[in-house]
GROMACS .gro file of C-alpha atoms in nm:
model
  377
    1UNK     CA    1   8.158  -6.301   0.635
    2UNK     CA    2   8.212  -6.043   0.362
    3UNK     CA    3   7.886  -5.830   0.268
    4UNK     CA    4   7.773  -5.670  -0.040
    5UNK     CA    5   7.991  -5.336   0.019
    6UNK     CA    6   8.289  -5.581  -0.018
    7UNK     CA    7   8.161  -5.727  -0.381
    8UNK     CA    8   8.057  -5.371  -0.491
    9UNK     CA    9   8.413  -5.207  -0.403
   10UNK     CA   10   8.620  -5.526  -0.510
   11UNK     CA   11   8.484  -5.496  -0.865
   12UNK     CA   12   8.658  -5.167  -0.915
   13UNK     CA   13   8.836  -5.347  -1.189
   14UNK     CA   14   8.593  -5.209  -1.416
   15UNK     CA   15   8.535  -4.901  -1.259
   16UNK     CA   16   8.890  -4.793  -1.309
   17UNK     CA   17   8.774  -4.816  -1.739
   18UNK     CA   18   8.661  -4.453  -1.773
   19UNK     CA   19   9.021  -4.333  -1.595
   20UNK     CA   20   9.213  -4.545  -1.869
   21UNK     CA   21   9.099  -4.241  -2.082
   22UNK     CA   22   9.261  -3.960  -1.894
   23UNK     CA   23   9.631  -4.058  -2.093
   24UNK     CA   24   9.575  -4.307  -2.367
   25UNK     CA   25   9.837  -4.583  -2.351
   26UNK     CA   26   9.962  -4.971  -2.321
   27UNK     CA   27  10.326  -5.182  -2.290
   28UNK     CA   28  10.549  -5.426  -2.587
   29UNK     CA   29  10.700  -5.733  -2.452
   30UNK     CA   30  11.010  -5.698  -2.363
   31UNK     CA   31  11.272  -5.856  -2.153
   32UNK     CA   32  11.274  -5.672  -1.809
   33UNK     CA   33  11.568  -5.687  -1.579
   34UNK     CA   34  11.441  -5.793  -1.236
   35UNK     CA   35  11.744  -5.791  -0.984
   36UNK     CA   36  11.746  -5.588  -0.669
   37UNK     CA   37  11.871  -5.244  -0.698
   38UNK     CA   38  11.963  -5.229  -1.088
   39UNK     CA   39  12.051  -4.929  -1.284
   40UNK     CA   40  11.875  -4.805  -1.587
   41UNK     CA   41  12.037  -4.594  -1.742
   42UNK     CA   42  11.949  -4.377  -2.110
   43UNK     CA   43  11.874  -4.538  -2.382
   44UNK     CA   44  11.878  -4.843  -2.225
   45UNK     CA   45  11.722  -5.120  -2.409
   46UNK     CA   46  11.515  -5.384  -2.303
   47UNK     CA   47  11.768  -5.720  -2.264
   48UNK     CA   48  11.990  -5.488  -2.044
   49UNK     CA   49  12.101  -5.693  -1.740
   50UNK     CA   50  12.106  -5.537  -1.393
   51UNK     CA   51  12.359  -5.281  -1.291
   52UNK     CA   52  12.426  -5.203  -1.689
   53UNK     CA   53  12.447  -4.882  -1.798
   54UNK     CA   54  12.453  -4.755  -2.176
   55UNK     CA   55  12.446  -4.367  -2.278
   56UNK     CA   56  12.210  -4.181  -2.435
   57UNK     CA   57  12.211  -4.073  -2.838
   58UNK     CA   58  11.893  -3.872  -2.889
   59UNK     CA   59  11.634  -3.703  -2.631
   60UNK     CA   60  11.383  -3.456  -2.643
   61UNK     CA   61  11.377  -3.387  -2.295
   62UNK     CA   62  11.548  -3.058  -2.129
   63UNK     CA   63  11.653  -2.984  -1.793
   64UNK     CA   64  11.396  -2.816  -1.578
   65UNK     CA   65  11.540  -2.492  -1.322
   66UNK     CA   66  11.442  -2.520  -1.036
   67UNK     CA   67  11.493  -2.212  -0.821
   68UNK     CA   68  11.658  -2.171  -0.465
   69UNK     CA   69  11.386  -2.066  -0.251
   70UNK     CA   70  11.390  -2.306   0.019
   71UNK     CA   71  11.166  -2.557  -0.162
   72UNK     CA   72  11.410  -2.748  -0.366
   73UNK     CA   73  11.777  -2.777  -0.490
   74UNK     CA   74  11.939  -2.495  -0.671
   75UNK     CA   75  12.063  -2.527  -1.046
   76UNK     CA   76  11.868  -2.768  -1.336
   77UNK     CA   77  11.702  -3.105  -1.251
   78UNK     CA   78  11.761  -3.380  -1.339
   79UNK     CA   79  12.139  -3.348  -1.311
   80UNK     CA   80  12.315  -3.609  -1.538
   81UNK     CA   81  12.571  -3.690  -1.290
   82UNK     CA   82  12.333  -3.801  -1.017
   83UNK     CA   83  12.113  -4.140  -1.016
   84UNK     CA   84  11.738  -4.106  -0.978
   85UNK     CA   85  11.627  -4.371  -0.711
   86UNK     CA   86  11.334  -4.513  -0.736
   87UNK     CA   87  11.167  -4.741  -0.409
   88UNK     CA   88  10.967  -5.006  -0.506
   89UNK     CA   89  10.771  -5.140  -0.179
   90UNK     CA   90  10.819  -5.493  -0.260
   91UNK     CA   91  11.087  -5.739  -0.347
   92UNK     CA   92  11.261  -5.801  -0.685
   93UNK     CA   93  11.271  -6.111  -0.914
   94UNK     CA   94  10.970  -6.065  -1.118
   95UNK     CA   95  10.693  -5.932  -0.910
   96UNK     CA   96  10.418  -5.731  -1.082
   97UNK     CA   97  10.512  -5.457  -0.886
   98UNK     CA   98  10.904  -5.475  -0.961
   99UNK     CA   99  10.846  -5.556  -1.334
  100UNK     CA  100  10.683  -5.226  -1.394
  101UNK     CA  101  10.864  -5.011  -1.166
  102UNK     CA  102  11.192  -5.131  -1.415
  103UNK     CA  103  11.029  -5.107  -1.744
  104UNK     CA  104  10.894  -4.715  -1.621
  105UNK     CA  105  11.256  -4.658  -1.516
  106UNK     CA  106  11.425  -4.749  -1.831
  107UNK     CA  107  11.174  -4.528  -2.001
  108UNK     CA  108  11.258  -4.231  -1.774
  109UNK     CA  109  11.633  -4.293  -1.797
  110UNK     CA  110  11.641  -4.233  -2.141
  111UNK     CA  111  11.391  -3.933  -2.178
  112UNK     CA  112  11.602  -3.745  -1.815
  113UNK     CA  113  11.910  -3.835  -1.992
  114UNK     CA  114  12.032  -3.992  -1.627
  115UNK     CA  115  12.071  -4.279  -1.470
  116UNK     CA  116  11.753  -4.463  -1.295
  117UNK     CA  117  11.775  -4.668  -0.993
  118UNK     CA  118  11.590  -4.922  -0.870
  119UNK     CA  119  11.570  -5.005  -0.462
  120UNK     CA  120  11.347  -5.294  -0.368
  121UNK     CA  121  11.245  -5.273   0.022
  122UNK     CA  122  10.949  -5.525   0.098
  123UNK     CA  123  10.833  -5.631   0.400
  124UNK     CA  124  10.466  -5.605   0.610
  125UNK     CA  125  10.256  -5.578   0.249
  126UNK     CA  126  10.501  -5.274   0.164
  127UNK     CA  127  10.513  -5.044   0.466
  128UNK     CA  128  10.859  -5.087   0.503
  129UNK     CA  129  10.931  -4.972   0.188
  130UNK     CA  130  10.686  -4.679   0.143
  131UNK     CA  131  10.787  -4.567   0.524
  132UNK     CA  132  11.162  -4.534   0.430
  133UNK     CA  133  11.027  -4.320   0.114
  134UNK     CA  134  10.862  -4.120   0.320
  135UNK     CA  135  11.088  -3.990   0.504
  136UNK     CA  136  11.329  -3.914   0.208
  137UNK     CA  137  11.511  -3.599   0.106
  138UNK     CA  138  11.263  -3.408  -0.137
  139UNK     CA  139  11.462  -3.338  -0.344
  140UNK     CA  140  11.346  -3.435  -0.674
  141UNK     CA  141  11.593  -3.756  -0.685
  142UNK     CA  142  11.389  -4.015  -0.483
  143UNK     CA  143  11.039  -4.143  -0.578
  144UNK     CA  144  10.806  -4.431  -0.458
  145UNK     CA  145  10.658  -4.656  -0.722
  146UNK     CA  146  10.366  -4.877  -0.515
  147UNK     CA  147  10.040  -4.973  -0.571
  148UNK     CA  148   9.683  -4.985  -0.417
  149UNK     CA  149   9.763  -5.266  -0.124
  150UNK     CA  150  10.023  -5.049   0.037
  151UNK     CA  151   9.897  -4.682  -0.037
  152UNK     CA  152   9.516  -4.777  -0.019
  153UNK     CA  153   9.446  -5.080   0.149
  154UNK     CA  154   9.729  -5.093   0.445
  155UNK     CA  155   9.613  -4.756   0.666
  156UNK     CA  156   9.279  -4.939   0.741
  157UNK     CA  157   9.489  -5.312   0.842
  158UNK     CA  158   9.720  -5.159   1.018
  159UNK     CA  159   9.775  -4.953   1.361
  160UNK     CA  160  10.022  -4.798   1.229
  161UNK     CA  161  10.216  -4.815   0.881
  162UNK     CA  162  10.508  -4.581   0.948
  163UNK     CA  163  10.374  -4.333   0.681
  164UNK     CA  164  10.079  -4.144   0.547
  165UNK     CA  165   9.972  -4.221   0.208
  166UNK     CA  166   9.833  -3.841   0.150
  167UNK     CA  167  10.011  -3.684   0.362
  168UNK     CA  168  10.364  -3.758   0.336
  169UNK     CA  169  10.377  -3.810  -0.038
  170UNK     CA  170  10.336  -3.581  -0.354
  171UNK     CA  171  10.124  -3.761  -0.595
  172UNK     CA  172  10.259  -3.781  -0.939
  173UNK     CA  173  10.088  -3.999  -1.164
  174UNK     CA  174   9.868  -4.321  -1.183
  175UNK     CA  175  10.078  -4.571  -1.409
  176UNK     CA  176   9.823  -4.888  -1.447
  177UNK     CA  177   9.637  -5.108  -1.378
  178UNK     CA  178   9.656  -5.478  -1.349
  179UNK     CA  179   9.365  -5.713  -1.349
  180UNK     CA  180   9.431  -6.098  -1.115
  181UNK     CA  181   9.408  -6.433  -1.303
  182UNK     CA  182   9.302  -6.754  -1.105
  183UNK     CA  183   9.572  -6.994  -1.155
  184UNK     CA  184   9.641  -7.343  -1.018
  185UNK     CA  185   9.878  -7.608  -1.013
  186UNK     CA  186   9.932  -7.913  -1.231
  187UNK     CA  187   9.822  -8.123  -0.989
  188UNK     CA  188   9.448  -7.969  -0.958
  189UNK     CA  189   9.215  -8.201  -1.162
  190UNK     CA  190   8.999  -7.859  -1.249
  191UNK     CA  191   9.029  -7.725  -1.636
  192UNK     CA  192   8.802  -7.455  -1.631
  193UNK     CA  193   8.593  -7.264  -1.374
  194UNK     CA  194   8.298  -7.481  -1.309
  195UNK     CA  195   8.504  -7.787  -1.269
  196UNK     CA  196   8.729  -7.585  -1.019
  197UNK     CA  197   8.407  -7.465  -0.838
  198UNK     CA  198   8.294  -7.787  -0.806
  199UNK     CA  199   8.599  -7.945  -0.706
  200UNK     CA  200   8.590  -7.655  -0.393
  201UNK     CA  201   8.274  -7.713  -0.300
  202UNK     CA  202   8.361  -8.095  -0.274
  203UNK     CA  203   8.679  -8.002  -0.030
  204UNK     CA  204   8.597  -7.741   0.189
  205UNK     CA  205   8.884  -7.597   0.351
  206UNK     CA  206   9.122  -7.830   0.172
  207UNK     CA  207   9.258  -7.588  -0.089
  208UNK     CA  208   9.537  -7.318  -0.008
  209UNK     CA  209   9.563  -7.009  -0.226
  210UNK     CA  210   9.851  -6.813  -0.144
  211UNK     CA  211   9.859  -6.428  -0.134
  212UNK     CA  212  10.147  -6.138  -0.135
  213UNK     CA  213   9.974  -6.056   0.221
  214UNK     CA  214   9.691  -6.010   0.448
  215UNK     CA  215   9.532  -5.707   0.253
  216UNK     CA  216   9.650  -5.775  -0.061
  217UNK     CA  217   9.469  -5.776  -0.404
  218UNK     CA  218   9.555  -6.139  -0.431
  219UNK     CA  219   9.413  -6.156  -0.073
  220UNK     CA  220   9.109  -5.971  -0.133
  221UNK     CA  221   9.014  -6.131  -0.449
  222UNK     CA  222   8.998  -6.517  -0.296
  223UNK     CA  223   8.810  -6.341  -0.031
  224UNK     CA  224   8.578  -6.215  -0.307
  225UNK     CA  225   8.593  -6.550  -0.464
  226UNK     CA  226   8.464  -6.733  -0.191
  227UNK     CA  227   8.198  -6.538  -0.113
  228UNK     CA  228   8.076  -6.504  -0.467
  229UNK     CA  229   8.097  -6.906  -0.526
  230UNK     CA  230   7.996  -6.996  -0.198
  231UNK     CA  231   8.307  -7.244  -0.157
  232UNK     CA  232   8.575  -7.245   0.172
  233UNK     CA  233   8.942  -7.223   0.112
  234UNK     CA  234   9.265  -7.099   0.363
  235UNK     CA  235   9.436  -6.811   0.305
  236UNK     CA  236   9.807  -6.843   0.285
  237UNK     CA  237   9.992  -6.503   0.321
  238UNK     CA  238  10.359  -6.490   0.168
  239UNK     CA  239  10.597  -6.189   0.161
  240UNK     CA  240  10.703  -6.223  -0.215
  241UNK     CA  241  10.500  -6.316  -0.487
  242UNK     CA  242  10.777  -6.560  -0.645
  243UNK     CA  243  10.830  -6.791  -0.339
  244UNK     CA  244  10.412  -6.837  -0.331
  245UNK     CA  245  10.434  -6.931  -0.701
  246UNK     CA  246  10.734  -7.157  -0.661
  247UNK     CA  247  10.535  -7.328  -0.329
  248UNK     CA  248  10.201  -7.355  -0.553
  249UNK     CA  249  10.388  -7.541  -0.840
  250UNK     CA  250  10.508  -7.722  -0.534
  251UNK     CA  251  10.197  -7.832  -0.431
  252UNK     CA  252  10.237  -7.690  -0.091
  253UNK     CA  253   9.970  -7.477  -0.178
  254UNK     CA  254   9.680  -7.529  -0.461
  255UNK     CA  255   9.619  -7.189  -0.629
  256UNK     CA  256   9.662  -6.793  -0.624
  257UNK     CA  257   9.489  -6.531  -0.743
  258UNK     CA  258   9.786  -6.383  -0.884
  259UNK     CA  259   9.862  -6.044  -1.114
  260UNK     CA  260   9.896  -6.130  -1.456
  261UNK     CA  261  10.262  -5.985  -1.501
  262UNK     CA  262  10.384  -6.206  -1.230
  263UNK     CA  263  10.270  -6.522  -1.362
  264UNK     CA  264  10.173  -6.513  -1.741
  265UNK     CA  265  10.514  -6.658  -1.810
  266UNK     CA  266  10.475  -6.978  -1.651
  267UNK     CA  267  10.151  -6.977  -1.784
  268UNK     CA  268  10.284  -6.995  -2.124
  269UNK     CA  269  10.533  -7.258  -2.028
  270UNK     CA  270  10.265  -7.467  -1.897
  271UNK     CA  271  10.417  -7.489  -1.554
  272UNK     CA  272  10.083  -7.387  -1.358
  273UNK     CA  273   9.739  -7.381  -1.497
  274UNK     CA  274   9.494  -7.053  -1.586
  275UNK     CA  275   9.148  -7.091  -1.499
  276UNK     CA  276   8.978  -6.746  -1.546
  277UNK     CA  277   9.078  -6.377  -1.561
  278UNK     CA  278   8.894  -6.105  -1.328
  279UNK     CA  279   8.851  -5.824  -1.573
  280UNK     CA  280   8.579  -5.720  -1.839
  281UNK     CA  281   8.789  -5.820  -2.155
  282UNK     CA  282   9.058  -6.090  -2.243
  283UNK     CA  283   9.417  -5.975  -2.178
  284UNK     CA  284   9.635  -5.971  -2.449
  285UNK     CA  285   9.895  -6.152  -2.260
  286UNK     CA  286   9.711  -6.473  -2.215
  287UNK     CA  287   9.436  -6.391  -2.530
  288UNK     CA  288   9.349  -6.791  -2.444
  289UNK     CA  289   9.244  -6.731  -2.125
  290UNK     CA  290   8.876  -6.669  -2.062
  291UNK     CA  291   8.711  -6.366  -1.844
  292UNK     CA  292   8.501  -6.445  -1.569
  293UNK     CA  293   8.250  -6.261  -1.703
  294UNK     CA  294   8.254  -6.532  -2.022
  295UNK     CA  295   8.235  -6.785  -1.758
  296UNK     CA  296   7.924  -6.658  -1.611
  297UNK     CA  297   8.089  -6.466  -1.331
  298UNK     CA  298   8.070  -6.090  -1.439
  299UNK     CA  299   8.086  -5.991  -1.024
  300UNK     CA  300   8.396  -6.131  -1.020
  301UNK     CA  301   8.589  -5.858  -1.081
  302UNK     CA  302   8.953  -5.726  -0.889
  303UNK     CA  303   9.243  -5.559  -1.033
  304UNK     CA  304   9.493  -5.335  -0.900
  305UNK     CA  305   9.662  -4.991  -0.966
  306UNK     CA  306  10.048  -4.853  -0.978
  307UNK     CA  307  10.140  -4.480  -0.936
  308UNK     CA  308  10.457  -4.290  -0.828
  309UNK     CA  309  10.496  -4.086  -0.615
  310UNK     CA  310  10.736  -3.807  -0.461
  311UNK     CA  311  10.819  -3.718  -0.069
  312UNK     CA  312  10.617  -3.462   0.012
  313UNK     CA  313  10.804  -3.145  -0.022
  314UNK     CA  314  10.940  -3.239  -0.361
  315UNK     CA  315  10.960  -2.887  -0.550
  316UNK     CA  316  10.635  -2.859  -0.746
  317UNK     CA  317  10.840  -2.780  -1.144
  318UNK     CA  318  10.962  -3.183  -1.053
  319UNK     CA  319  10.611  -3.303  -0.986
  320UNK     CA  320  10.522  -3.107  -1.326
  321UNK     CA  321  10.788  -3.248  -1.506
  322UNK     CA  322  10.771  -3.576  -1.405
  323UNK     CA  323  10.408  -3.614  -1.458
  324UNK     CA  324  10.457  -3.494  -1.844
  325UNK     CA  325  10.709  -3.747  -1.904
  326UNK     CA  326  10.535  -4.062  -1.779
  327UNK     CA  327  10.201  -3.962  -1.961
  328UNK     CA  328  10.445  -3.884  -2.304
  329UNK     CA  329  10.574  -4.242  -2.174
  330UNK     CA  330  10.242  -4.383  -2.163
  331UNK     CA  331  10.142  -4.273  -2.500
  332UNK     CA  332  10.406  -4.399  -2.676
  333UNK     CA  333  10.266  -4.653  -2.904
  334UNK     CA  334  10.565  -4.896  -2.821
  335UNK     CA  335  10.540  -4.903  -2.499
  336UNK     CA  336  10.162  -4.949  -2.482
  337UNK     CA  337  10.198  -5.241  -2.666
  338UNK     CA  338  10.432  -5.385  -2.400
  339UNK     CA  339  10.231  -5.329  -2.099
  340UNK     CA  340   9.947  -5.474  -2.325
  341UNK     CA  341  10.184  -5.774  -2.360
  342UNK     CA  342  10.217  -5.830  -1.964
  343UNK     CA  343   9.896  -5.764  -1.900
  344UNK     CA  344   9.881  -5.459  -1.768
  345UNK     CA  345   9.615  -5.121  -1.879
  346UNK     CA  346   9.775  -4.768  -1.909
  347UNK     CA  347   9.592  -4.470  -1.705
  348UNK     CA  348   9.847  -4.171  -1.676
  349UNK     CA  349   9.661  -3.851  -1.633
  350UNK     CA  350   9.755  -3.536  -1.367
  351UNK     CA  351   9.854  -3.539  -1.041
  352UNK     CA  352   9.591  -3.419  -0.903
  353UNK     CA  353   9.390  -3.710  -1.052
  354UNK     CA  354   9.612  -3.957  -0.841
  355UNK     CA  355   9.567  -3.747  -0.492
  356UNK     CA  356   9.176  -3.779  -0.539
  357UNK     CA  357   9.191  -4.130  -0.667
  358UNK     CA  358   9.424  -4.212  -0.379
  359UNK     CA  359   9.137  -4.052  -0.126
  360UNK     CA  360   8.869  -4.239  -0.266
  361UNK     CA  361   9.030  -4.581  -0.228
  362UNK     CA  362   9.147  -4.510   0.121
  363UNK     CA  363   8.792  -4.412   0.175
  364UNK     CA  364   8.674  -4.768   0.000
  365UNK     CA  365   8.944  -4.967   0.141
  366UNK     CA  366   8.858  -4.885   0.468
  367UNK     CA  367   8.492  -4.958   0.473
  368UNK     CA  368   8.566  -5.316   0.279
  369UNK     CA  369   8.824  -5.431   0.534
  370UNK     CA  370   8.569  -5.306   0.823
  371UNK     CA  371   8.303  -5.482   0.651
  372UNK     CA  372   8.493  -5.785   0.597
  373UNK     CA  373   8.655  -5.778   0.957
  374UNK     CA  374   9.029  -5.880   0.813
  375UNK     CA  375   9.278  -5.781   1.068
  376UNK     CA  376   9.639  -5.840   1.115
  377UNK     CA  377   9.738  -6.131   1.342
   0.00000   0.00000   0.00000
């Protein structure tokens, strides 16, 4: 059984807020390419299908020297002739995670004037991925874009995750954050959150809400759910986010607690069902959509956060660089407006801001998964 430590570190939805000022910002709706290993190159626009490349007319950006003493490569970074590859801890076809790792790519392809790649590697809530970016050359031309399950939450679940979030990484920036949305299927009888509550409470351990893991923030927020509401469902652990919302509209499981990026669209199609969102405010996604607060459940709170990162070792004029260009990215009004349209809140801000953030959370992480006593099996 969870305690109160668990409720008080699981509402960190709203807690993030007062970061969201460090580097004012927010995403437009746009088409995002979501097949494994595309490339993004400059000036790539939005509709761009996977693999397509299209060259840069106009950037502001300049190269940045970096100098040969045994920390980094010799000459000007980036170099236009060699791809930027970005790992993304998770699989592709339209995961949260995957969606914004593309749309921050195609922003960086344009401003580096090269060529941005993406490499999916999921598998055991991320580590695989994040373990294989760890050990990386640092050499300013491989990054890891993951989030708060696999950097945060994963080095208290696991005996070993093949990496060290803060050691073997170079913190670059915080990207977002992205609040969960209850969602069911068709098939549920429930309209609204007090019906759905009800309906729980009626069939204990009857209803199946699928998760991206054991750990997760889809995981953690049904855990958080139950406890707050008092009702009994089984957790259902998938490793990609799209095969748990294809088995929910399925009816092979009931709900998820899913990110909004990764399921607003069938949402709007009407091909699963919204219930309540776990943040402070309405998202402009799905402005229909209620807050749990509205609903009379303002503990019901859970989000989670994006960042990239470097290997550690990555020459420190890189880190610098990069950092500027994804908080310039991040206040760009257009692309505000698109995160804004998926869902998802802007946070940018230094890179030192991410290594303490990143401490804290391992800190939290680890005394909610004690607390709650969720292991692996």
């Amino acid at each position: 059984m969870m305690t109160t430590e668990l409720r008080r570190w699981l509402m960190r939805g709203a807690a993030l807020f007062p970061l969201i000022a460090l580097a004012p910002c927010m995403v437009q709706g746009a088409d995002v390419n979501t097949s494994a290993n595309a490339t993004v190159s400059a000036n790539a626009n939005a509709n761009a299908n996977a693999n397509a490349s299209t060259s840069s007319s106009t950037s502001t950006s300049t190269s940045t020297a970096i100098k040969n003493d045994g920390s980094g490569s010799t000459g000007s970074w980036p170099s236009p002739d060699k791809a930027i590859q970005i790992t993304v801890p998770g699989p592709g076809g339209g995961g949260t995670g995957d969606t914004l790792a593309r749309m921050l790519a195609e922003q960086l392809a344009t401003r580096l004037k090269t060529s941005v790649v993406i490499e999916n590697k999921p598998g055991a809530n991320g580590n695989i991925g994040a373990a294989a970016a760890a050990k990386y050359a640092p050499d300013g031309y491989r990054f890891l874009f993951s989030w708060a399950g696999t950097l945060a939450v994963s080095p208290a679940l696991y005996a070993s995750t093949g990496f060290d979030s803060q050691k073997d990484f170079e913190p670059i920036s915080l990207i977002c954050d992205v609040p969960n949305i209850l969602v069911v299927n068709n098939q549920q009888p429930a309209r609204d959150i007090n019906a759905f509550i009800a309906y729980a409470k009626a069939n204990p351990g009857k209803l199946n809400f699928g998760s991206t893991g054991i750990g997760s923030s889809m995981h953690l927020a049904g855990e958080l759910f139950m406890v707050e509401t008092g009702t009994k469902m089984v957790h259902v652990p998938y490793n990609a986010p799209a095969t748990a919302t294809t088995n929910m509209m399925a009816n092979d499981i009931q709900l998820m607690f899913q990110l909004i990026p990764g399921i607003a669209g069938q949402v709007k199609a009407g091909k699963v069902r919204a219930i309540a969102i776990m943040s402070p405010e309405r998202s402009p996604a799905l402005p229909d959509v209620p807050t749990m607060k509205e609903v009379g459940l303002p503990t019901l709170m859970s989000s989670t956060w994006f960042a990239l990162l470097a290997p550690r070792g990555t020459p420190a004029p890189i880190i610098e660089r990069m950092n500027a260009e994804i908080n310039a990215i991040l206040r760009d009004k257009d692309f505000r407006q698109r995160l804004a349209d998926v869902g998802a809140t802007p946070i940018g801000g230094t890179s030192d801001d991410l290594r303490k953030h990143l401490a804290s959370e391992i800190d939290k992480w680890g005394a909610v998964v004690k607390a709650a006593g969720i292991t692996i099996q």
